[in-house]
Amino acid sequence: AFCLCFQDFADAAGWEVADTAVAFGRLMALRNLVELCSTPILARWSDRVGRKPALLLCCGACFLESVLLASCSSTVSLGLVYVAGGVFASHNAIEGACIVDSTPDDWQRGSAFGHLFLGLGAALVVGPVLGGFLTATSGRSAPFLVAALLSCCSFWISSRMPEYLPEDRRQVSASPTHLLPRLKAFAQLVSRDPRLYWYTCASVLSSLGISAFITVRTIWARHHFGWDGSEIGKVVSSYGLTLMAAQFLLLPLLLWAMQGREALLAMLCLLVHFARFTAYSLAPSGTWLYPAIILSTAGSCSVPVLQGLCSRCVAEDEQSLLSGCTSALNTAAQVLGALLGSSAFATALRGNAHPSAHLLFSAVCFILAAGCVIPGGLAELRSTTQRGARSWVSTAEGMHGADASLPGPTARASMLLRQDVPLKSKKCRIV
């Protein structure tokens, strides 16, 4: 709904579609950066005052952002409100912290994260359909007003929640986050293990490719197929449905079938993404997108599988360092992908590149990511320490399989960049 509203204002101002795509790409990149920078600060503040005040602040800020978006009348005001809203758009980080605080048992924590992902997945399925329908039938302000109402409900629920962080476990000081030493430590971590290096490269390329497409997806579908908000919402919801199916149904089956060959599984899933974007570029009509989305369901398993491969390359006390720094790298890739994808789409619209340049760019990113898994898998075979390791994917990490499918940083993982809160990623086996 936000992209549709931005495009409507841009059209009213006389912008070309190419100019709209470039401006929207820059806006998405800036929002991602704001979220990444603000999330550790907000998370550290919640360590001092508790989770409940932080949740209430985020819900109140979401309500205010929705109301202001509904009242905007130009691309400038819409963009300013959207970027400013990113400062408090870190509720996922606080929700994840609530689960970590209240569930010390590994399996209970994994189950709680699974329930959270189920709720997020349901929102990913219902939200686009509802937003597209309201935009097409009730005007551009309707989705934001509904979002404001839902934010009020979230605020009320948060006000009724208990405080999950006891006072004796809160951080008294507010020392700054030392990001540079963490990144140096992560560089040393990657350099000592070639498997981790190649798997991290594959993850970053995957984020780059998906972000390049996601950023201009709505503008592309509206321009290329002539769809309105309702039809675009159906397609996005269809993808959300396949994402849920991949995480809860297909992923456990694939891990069971490919036990001991997880690197090969990751490569195959990335190749499925390559085939999906290639099919998009060849689609003669919008109806072809639906079978392409369904047939590429397995591609959504690539993110948790890559996360699992990376996680078993490091020791247990290094999990928070790995999670936080890979999240920062993936967010940087999403920022770059938003800029490159929108620029490629705009260049194609101006007749200076292939009509599907941004789709081909995403396809190339995934074929390169699959290529990076090959040397990592070969190093895996040569490793004696991991030989015979069982197949597993951390439920807490698998919850963020949607991160590579949605613009924006991994809020919970960026929270783990805090040096003084060594949260550990617990390994929950799927058998």
PDB file of C-alpha atoms in Angstrom, residues 218-229 231-232 286:
ATOM      1  CA  THR A 218       5.004  -3.298  -7.015  1.00  0.00           C
ATOM      2  CA  ILE A 219       6.035  -0.612  -9.507  1.00  0.00           C
ATOM      3  CA  TRP A 220       7.132  -3.285 -11.995  1.00  0.00           C
ATOM      4  CA  ALA A 221       3.881  -5.273 -11.711  1.00  0.00           C
ATOM      5  CA  ARG A 222       1.767  -2.154 -12.021  1.00  0.00           C
ATOM      6  CA  HIS A 223       3.656  -0.890 -15.056  1.00  0.00           C
ATOM      7  CA  HIS A 224       4.316  -4.202 -16.819  1.00  0.00           C
ATOM      8  CA  PHE A 225       0.990  -5.971 -16.275  1.00  0.00           C
ATOM      9  CA  GLY A 226      -1.326  -3.026 -15.601  1.00  0.00           C
ATOM     10  CA  TRP A 227      -2.392  -4.455 -12.246  1.00  0.00           C
ATOM     11  CA  ASP A 228      -4.166  -2.517  -9.544  1.00  0.00           C
ATOM     12  CA  GLY A 229      -3.469  -2.785  -5.835  1.00  0.00           C
ATOM     13  CA  GLU A 231      -4.163  -7.943  -7.896  1.00  0.00           C
ATOM     14  CA  ILE A 232      -0.684  -7.031  -6.640  1.00  0.00           C
ATOM     15  CA  GLY A 286       0.790 -11.745 -15.005  1.00  0.00           C
TER      16      GLY A 286
END
